[in-house]
CSV table of C-alpha atoms in Angstrom, one decimal:
chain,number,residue,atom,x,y,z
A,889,UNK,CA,183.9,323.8,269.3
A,890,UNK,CA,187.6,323.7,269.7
A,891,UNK,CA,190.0,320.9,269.6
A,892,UNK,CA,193.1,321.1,271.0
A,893,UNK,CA,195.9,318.1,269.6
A,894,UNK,CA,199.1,317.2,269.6
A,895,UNK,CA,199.1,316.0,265.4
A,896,UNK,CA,201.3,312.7,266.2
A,897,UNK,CA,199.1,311.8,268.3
A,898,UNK,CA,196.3,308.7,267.4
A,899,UNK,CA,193.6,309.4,269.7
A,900,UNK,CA,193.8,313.1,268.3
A,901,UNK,CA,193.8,312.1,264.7
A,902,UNK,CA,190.9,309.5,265.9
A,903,UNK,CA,188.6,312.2,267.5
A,904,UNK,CA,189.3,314.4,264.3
A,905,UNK,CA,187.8,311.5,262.0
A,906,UNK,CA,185.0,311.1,264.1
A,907,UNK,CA,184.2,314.8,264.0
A,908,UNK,CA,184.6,315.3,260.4
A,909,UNK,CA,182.3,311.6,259.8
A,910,UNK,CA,180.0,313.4,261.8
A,911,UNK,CA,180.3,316.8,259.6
A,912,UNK,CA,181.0,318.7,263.3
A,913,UNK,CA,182.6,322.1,262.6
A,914,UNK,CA,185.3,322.5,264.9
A,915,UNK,CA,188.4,324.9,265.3
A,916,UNK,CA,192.0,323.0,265.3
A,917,UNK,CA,195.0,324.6,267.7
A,918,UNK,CA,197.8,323.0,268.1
A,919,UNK,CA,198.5,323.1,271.3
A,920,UNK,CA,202.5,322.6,270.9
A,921,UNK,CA,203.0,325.0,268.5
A,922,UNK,CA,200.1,327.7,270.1
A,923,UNK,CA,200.6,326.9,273.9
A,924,UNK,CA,198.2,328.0,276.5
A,925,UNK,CA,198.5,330.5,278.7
A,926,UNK,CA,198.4,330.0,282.3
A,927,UNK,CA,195.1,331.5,282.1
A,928,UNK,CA,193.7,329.5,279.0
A,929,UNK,CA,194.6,326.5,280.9
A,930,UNK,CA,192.7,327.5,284.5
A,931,UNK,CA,189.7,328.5,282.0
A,932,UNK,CA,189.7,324.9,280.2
A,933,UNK,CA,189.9,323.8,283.8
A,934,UNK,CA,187.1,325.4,284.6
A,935,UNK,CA,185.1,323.6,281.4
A,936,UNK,CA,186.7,320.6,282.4
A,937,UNK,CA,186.0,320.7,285.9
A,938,UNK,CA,189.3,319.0,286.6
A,939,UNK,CA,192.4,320.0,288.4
A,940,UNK,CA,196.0,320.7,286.3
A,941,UNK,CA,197.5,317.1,287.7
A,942,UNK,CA,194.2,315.4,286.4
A,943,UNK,CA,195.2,316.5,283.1
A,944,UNK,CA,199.1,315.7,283.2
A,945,UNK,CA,200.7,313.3,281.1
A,946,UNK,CA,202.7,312.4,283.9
A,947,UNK,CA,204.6,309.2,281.5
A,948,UNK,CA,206.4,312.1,279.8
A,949,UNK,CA,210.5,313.2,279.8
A,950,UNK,CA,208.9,316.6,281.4
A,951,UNK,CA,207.2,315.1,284.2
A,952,UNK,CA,210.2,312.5,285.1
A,953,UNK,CA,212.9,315.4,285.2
A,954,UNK,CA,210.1,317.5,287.0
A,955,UNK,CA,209.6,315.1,289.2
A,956,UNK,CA,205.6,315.8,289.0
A,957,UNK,CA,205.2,312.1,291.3
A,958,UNK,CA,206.9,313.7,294.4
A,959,UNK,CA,203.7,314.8,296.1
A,960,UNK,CA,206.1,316.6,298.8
A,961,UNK,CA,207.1,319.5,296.0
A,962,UNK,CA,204.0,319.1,293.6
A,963,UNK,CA,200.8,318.7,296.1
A,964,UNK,CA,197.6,318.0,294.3
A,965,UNK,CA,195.6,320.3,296.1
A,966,UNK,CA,194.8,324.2,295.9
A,967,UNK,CA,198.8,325.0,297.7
A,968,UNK,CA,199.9,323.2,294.4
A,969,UNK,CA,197.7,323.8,291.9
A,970,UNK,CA,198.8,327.1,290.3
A,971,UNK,CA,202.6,325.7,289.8
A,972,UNK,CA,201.0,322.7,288.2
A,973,UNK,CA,199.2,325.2,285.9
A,974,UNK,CA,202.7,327.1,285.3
A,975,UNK,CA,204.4,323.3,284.9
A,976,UNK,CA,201.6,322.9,281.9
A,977,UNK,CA,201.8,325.9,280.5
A,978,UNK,CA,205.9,325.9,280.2
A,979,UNK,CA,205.5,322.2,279.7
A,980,UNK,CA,202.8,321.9,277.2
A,981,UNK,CA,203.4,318.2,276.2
A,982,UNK,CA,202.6,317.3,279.6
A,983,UNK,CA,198.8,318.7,278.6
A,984,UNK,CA,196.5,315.5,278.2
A,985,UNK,CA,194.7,314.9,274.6
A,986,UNK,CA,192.8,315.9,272.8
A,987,UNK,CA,191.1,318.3,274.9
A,988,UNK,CA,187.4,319.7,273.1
A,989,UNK,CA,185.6,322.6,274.2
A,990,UNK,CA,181.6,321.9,273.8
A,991,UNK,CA,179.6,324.4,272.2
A,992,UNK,CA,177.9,324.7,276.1
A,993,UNK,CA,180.8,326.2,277.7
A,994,UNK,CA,182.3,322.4,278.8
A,995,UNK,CA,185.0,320.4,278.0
A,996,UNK,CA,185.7,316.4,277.6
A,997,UNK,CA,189.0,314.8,277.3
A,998,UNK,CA,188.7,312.9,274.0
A,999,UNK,CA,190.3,310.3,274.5
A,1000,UNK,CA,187.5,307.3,273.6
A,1001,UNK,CA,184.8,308.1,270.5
A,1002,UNK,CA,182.4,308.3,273.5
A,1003,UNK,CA,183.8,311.2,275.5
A,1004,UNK,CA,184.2,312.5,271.6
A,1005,UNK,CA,180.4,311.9,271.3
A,1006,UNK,CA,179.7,313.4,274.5
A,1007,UNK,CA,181.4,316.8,273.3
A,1008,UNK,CA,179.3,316.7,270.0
A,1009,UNK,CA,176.3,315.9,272.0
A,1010,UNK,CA,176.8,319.3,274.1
């Protein structure tokens, strides 16, 4: 199992209690510091079984002078999809958290201790 946060972040540190209360052994990356590849991020896609603009903080400085909300230059379907994977992967605070890989080849968004749950459960 992997866990991929953003330290300053409370819903990261939350799902990292949870996992260590439950004694879950789990791999840290930091995904700021050790960004994703375009290709990491389709794969984690793939687990996730989401699209890149379902994952995007899109409240961020990024995504404002991006201008991720203009549908007209960022469509959310397949004719958009690999630049939104580019915008993440150049962009990597725009990356929803904490993202955990499951031991079954899925992935949850953490962001409640039930989605957390769900990944341990996996």
């Amino acid at each position: 199992m992997e866990i991929w946060i953003n330290p300053a972040c409370s819903k990261c540190r939350s799902a990292l209690s949870l996992l260590d209360e439950e004694g879950v052994t789990y791999t840290v990356r930091r995904y700021l510091e050790d960004v994703p590849s375009p290709d990491e991020i389709r794969a984690v896609l793939d687990r996730l079984g989401l699209e890149p603009w379902d994952i995007t903080r899109t409240q961020e400085a990024a995504a404002k002078e991006l201008d991720l909300k203009d549908r007209a230059r960022w469509p959310r379907d397949a004719s958009g999809r690999e630049a939104w994977i580019e915008a993440l992967a150049a962009h990597p605070k725009l990356i929803q958290r904490p993202i955990i890989t499951a031991e079954d080849g899925t992935a949850v968004v953490g962001r409640s201790e039930e989605a957390v749950r769900d990944a341990m459960s996996r």
